[in-house]
PDB file of C-alpha atoms in Angstrom:
ATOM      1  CA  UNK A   1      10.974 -24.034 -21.289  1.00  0.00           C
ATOM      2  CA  UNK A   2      11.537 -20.702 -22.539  1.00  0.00           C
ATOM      3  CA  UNK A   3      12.671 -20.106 -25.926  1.00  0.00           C
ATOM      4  CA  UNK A   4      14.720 -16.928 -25.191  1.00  0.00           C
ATOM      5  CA  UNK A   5      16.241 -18.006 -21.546  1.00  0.00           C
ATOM      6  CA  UNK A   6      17.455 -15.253 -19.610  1.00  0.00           C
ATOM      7  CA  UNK A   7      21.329 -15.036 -19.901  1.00  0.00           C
ATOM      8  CA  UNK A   8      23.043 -16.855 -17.510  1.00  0.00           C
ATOM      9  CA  UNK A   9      24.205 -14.436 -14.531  1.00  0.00           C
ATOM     10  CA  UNK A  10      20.761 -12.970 -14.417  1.00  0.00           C
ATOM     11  CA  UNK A  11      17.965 -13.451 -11.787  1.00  0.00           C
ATOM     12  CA  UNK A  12      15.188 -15.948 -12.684  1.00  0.00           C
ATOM     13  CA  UNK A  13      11.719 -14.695 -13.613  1.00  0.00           C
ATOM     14  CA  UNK A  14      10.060 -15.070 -10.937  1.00  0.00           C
ATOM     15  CA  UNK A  15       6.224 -15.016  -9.485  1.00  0.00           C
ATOM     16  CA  UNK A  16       6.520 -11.600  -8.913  1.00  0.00           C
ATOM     17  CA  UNK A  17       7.706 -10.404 -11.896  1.00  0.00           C
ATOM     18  CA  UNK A  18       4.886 -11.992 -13.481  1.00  0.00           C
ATOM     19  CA  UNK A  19       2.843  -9.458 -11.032  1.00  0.00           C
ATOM     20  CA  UNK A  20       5.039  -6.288 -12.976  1.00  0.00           C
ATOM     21  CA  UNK A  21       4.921  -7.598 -16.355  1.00  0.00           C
ATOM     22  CA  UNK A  22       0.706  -7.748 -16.142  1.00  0.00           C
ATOM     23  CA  UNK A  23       0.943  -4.000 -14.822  1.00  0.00           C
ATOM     24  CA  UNK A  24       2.741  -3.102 -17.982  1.00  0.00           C
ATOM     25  CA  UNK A  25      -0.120  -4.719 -20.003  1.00  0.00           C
ATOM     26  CA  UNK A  26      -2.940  -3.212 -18.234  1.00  0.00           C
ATOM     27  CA  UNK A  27      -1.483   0.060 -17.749  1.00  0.00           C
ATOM     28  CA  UNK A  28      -0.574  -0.209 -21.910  1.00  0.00           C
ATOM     29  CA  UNK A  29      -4.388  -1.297 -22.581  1.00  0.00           C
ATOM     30  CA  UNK A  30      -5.517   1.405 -20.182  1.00  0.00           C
ATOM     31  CA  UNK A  31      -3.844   4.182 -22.203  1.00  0.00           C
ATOM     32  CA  UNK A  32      -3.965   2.990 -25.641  1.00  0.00           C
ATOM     33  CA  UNK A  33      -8.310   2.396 -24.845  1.00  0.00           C
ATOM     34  CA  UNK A  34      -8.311  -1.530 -24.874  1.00  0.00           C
ATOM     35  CA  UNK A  35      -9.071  -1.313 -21.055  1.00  0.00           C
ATOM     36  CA  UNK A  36     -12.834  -2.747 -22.160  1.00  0.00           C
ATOM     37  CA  UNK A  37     -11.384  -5.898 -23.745  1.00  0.00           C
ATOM     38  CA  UNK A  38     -10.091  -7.168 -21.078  1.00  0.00           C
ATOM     39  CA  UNK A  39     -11.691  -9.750 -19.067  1.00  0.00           C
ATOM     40  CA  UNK A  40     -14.083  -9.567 -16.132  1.00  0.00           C
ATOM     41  CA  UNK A  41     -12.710  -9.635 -13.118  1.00  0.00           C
ATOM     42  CA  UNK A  42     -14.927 -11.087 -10.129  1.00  0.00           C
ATOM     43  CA  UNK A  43     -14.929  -9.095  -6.888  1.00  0.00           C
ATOM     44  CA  UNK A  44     -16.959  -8.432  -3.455  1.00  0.00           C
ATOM     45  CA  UNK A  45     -16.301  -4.444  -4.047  1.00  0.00           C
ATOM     46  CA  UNK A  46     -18.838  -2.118  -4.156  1.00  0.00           C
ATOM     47  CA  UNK A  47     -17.605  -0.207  -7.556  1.00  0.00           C
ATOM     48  CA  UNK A  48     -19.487   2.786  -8.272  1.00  0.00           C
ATOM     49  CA  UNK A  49     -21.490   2.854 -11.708  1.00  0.00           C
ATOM     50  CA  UNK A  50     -18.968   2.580 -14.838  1.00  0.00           C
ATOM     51  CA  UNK A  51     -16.036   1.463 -13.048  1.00  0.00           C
ATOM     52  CA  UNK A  52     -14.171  -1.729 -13.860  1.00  0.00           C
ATOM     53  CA  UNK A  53     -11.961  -4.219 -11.732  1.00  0.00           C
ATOM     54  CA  UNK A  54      -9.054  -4.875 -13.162  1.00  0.00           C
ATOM     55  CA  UNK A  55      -7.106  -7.675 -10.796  1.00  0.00           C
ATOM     56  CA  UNK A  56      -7.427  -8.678  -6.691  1.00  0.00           C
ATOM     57  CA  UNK A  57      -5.168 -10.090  -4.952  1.00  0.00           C
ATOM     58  CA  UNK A  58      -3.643 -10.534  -1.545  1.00  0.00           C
ATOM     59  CA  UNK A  59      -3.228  -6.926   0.584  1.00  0.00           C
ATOM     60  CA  UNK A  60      -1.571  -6.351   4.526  1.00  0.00           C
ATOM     61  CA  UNK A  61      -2.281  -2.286   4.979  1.00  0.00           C
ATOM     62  CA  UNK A  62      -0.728  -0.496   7.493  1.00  0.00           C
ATOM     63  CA  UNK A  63      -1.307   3.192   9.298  1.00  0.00           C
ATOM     64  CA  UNK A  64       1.533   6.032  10.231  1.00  0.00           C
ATOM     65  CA  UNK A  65      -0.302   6.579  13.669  1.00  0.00           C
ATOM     66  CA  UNK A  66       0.531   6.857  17.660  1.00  0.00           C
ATOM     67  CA  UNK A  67      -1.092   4.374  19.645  1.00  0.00           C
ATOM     68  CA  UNK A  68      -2.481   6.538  21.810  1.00  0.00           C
ATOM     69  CA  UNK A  69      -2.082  10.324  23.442  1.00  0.00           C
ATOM     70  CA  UNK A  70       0.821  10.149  25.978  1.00  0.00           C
ATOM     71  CA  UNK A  71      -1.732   9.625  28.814  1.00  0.00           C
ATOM     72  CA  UNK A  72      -2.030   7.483  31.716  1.00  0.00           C
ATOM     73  CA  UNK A  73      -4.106   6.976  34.761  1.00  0.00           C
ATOM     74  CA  UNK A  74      -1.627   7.667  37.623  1.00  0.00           C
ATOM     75  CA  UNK A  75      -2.181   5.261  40.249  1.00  0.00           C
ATOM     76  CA  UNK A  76      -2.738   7.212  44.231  1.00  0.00           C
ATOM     77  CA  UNK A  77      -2.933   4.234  46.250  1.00  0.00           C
ATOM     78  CA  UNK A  78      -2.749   4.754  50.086  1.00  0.00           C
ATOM     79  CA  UNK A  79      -0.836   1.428  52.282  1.00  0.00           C
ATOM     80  CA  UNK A  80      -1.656   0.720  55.887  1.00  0.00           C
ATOM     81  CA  UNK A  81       0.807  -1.769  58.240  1.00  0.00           C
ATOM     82  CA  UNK A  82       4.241  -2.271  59.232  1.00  0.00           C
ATOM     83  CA  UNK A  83       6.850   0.166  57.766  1.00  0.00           C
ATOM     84  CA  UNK A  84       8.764  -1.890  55.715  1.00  0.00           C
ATOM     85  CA  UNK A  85       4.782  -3.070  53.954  1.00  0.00           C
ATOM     86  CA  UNK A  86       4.406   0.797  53.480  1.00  0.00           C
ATOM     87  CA  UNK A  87       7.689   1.405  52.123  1.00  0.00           C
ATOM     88  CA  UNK A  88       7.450  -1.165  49.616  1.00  0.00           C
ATOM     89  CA  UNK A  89       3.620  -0.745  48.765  1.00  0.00           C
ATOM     90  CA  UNK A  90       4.313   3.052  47.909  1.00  0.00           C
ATOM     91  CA  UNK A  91       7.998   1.890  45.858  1.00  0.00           C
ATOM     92  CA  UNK A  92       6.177  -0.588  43.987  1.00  0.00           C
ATOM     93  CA  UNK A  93       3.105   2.003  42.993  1.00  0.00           C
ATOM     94  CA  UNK A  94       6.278   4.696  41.952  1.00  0.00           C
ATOM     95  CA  UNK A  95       7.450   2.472  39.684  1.00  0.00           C
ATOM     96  CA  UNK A  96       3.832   1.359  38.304  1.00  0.00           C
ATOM     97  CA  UNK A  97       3.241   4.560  37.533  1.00  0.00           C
ATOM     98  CA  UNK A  98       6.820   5.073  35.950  1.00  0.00           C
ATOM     99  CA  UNK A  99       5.922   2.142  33.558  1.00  0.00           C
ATOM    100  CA  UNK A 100       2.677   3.307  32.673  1.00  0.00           C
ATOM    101  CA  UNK A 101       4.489   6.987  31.894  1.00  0.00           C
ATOM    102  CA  UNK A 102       6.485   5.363  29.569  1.00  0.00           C
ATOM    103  CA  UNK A 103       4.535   3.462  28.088  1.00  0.00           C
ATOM    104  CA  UNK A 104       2.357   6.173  27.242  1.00  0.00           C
ATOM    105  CA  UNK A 105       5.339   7.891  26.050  1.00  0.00           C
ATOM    106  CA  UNK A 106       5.824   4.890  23.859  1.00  0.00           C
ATOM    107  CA  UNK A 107       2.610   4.944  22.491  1.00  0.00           C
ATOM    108  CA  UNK A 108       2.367   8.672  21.977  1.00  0.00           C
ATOM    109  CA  UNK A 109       5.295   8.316  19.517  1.00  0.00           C
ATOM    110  CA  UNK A 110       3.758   7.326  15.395  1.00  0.00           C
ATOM    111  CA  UNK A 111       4.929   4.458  13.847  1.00  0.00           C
ATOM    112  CA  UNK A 112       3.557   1.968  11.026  1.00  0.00           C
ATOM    113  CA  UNK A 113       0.310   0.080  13.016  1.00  0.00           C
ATOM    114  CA  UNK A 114      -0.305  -3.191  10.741  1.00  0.00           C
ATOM    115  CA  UNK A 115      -4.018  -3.890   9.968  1.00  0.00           C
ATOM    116  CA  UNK A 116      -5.724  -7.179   9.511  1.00  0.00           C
ATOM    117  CA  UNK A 117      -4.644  -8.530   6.348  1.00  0.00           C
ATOM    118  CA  UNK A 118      -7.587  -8.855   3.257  1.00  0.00           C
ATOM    119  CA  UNK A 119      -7.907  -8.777  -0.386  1.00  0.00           C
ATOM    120  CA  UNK A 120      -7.396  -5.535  -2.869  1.00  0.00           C
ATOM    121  CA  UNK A 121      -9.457  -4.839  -6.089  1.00  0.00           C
ATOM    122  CA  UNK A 122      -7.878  -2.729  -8.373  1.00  0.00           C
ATOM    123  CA  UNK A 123     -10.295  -0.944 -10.773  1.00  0.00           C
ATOM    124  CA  UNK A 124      -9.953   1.891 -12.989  1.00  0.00           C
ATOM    125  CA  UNK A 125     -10.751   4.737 -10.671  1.00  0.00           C
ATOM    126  CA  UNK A 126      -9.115   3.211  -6.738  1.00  0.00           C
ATOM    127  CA  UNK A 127      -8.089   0.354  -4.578  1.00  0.00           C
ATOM    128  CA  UNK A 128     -10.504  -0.785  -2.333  1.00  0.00           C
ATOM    129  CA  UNK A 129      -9.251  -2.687   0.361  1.00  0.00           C
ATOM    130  CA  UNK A 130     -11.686  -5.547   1.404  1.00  0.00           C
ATOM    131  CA  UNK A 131     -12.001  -5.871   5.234  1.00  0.00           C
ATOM    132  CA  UNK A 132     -11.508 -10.096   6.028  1.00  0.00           C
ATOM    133  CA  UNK A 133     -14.276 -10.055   8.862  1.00  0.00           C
ATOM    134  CA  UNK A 134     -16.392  -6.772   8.646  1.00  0.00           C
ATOM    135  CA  UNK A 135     -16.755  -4.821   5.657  1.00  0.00           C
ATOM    136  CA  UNK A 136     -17.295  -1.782   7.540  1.00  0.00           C
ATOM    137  CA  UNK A 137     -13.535  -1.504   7.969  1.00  0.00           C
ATOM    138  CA  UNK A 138     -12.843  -1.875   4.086  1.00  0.00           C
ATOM    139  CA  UNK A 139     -10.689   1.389   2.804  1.00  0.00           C
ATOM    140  CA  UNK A 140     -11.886   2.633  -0.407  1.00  0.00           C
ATOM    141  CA  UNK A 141      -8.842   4.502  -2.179  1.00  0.00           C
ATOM    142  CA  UNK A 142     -10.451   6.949  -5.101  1.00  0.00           C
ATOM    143  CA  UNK A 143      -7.661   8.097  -7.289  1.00  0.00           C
ATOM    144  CA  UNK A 144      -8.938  11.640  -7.348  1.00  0.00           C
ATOM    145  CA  UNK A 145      -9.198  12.234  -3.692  1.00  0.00           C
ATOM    146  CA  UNK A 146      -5.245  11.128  -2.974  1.00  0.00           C
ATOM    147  CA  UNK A 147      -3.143  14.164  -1.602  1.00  0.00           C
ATOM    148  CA  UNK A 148       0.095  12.062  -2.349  1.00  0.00           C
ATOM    149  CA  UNK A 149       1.527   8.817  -3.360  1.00  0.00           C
ATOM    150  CA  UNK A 150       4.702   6.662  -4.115  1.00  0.00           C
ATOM    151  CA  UNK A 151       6.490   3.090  -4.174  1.00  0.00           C
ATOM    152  CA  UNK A 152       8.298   2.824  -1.359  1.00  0.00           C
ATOM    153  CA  UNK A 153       9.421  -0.374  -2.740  1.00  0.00           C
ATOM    154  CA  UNK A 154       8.275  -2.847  -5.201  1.00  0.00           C
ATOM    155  CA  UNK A 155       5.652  -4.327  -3.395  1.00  0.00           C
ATOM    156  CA  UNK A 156       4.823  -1.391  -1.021  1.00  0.00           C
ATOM    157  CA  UNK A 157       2.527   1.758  -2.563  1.00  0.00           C
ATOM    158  CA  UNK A 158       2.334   4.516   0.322  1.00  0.00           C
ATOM    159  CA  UNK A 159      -0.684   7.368   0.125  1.00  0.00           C
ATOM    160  CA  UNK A 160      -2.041  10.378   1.750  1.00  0.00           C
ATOM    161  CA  UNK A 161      -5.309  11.317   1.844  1.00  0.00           C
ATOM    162  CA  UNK A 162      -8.228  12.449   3.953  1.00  0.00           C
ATOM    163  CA  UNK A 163     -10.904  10.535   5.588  1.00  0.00           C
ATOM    164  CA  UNK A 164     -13.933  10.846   5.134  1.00  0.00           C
ATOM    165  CA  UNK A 165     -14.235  11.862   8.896  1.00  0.00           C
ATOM    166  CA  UNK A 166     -12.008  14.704   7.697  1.00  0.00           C
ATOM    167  CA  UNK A 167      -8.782  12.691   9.542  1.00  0.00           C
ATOM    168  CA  UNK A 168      -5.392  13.035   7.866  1.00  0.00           C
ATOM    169  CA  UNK A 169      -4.063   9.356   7.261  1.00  0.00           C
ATOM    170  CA  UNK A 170      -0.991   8.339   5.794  1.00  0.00           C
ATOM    171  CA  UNK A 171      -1.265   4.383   4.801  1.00  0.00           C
ATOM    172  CA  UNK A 172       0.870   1.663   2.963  1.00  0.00           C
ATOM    173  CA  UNK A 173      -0.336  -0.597   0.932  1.00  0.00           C
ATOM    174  CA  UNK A 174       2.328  -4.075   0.588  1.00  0.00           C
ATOM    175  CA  UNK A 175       0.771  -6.131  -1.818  1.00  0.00           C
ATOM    176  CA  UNK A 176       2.253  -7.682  -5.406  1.00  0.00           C
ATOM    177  CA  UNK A 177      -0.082  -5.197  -7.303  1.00  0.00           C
ATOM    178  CA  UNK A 178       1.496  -1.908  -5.631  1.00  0.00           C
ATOM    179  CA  UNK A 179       3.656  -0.830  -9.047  1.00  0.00           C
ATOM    180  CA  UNK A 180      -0.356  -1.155 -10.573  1.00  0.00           C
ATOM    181  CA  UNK A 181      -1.644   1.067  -7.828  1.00  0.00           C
ATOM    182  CA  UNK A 182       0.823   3.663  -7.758  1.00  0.00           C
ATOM    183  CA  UNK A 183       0.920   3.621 -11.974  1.00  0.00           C
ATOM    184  CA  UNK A 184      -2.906   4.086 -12.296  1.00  0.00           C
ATOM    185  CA  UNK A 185      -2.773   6.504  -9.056  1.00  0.00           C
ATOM    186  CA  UNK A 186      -0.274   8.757 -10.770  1.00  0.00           C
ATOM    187  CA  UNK A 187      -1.796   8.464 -14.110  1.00  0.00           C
ATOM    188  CA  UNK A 188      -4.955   9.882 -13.002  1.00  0.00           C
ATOM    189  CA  UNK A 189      -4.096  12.257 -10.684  1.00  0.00           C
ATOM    190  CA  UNK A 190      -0.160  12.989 -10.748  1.00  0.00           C
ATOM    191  CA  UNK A 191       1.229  12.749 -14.101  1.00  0.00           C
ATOM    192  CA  UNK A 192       4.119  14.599 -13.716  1.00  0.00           C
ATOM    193  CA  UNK A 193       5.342  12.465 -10.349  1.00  0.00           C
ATOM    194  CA  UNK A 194       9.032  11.979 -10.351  1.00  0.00           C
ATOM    195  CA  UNK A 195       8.856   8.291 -10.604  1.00  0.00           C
ATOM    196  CA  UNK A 196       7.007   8.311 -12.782  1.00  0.00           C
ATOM    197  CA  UNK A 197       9.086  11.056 -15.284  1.00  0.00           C
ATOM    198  CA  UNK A 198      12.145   8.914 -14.552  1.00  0.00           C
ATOM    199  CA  UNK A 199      10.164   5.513 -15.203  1.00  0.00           C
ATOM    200  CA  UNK A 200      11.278   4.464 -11.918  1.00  0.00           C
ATOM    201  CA  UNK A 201       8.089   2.856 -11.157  1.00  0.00           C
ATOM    202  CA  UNK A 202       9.556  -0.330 -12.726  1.00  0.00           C
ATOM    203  CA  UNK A 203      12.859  -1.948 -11.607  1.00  0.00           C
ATOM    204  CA  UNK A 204      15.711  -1.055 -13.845  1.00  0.00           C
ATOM    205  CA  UNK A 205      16.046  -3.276 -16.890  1.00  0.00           C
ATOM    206  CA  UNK A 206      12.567  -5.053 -16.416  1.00  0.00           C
ATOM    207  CA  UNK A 207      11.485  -4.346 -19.784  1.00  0.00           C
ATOM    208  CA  UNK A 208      15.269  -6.015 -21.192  1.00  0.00           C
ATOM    209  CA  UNK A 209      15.025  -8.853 -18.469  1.00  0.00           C
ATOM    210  CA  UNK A 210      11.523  -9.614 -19.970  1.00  0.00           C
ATOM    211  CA  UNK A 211      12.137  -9.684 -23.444  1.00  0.00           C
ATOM    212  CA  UNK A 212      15.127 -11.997 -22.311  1.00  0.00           C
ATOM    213  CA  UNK A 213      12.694 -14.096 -21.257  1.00  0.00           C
ATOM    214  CA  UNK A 214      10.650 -14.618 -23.528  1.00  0.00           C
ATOM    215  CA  UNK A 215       7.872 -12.454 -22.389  1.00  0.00           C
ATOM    216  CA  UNK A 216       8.284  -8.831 -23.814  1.00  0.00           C
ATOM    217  CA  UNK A 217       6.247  -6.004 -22.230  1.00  0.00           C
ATOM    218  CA  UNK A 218       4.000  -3.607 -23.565  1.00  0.00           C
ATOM    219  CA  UNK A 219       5.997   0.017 -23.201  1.00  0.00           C
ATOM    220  CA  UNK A 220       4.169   1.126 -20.223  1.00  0.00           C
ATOM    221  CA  UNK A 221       6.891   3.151 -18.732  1.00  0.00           C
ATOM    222  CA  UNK A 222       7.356   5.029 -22.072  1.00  0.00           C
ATOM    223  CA  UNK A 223       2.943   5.633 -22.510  1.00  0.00           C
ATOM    224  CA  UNK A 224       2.608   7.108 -19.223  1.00  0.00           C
ATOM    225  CA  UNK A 225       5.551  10.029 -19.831  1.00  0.00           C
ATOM    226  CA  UNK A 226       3.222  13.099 -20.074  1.00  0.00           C
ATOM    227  CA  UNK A 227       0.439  11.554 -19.186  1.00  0.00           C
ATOM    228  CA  UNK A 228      -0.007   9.114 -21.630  1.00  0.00           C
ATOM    229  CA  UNK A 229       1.484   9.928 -24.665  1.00  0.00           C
ATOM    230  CA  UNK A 230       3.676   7.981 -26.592  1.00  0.00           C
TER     231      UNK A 230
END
């Protein structure tokens, strides 16, 4: 048991505030240079030469993108026999073709397209998104070649970049390490980001709600204010 329980009226700690209160730490040991001492993290990503994983875990990704074009093959089917056979052969094609219309209407319109679920390893310099079946769909995230980024909520970090096949994409992230991604993301690349300025990468009162606990933060939301400094 705890030896500083949270007042009573307040949420219990919970898993996932475990998940915030290691950001704090790593983000604290990233800017104060104790990044090294940490320990080794084991992971299946290919990290480029003097990187260093810092935590995996559990990742569903997610694409802003149409489904396809808005086009269709229009069916032109000819019916031979009886009237009432024509009539209904040609009705039944019309409306076919009006399903397939919208449909392709449907899918012409962008919306969040889920991915196939996989792992995440979080290192010093991206995200790389580990592909369950065939590693030639893994997503590797480089801090420094991100066009935008935020928390859309706790557990959901949302990005803009460009592909490598020169493609715009706009992904999400949802995974328990998103406040990590988006705090590394915008200390390497967007210091000055809003959320980060107003320290609302962290829920309000985490840092009170875990010294209530008994588990007291490193001031993470305070280092990263211009960029690191204290």
């Amino acid at each position: 048991m705890s030896q500083h329980p949270i007042p009573p009226g307040e949420p219990p700690w919970t898993e996932f505030d475990e998940y915030l209160w290691h950001t704090c730490d790593i983000i604290a040991d990233l800017i104060q240079g104790r990044i090294a001492q940490r320990p080794l993290v084991a992971t299946p990503a290919p990290l480029p030469a003097g990187d260093r994983p810092l935590v995996t875990g559990p990742v569903w990704p997610a694409r802003w993108r149409a489904l396809g074009d808005g086009s269709y093959h229009h069916s032109q089917m000819m019916a031979m026999g009886s009237t009432s056979f024509v009539i209904g052969s040609m009705l039944g094609n019309a409306a076919g073709n009006a399903a397939r219309r919208r449909e392709a209407t449907r899918n012409a319109q962008p919306r969040w397209v889920p991915g196939d679920p996989g792992m995440v390893t979080v290192s010093k310099l991206g995200a790389f998104v580990i592909h369950p079946t065939n590693h030639s769909d893994s997503i590797m995230l480089y801090w420094s070649g991100l066009d935008s980024v935020d928390l859309v909520a706790p557990d959901i970090f949302q990005t803009q970049y460009v592909s490598t096949t020169q493609v715009p994409v706009t992904m999400r992230l949802a995974t328990p390490w998103a406040s990590l991604i988006f705090a590394l993301a915008a200390y390497h690349r967007f210091p000055h980001h809003p959320r980060i300025l107003t320290r609302g990468w962290l829920p309000p009162g985490f840092e009170q709600r875990a010294a209530a606990a008994g588990k007291p933060c490193q001031p993470a939301a305070q280092l990263l204010l211009g960029g690191g400094s204290s």
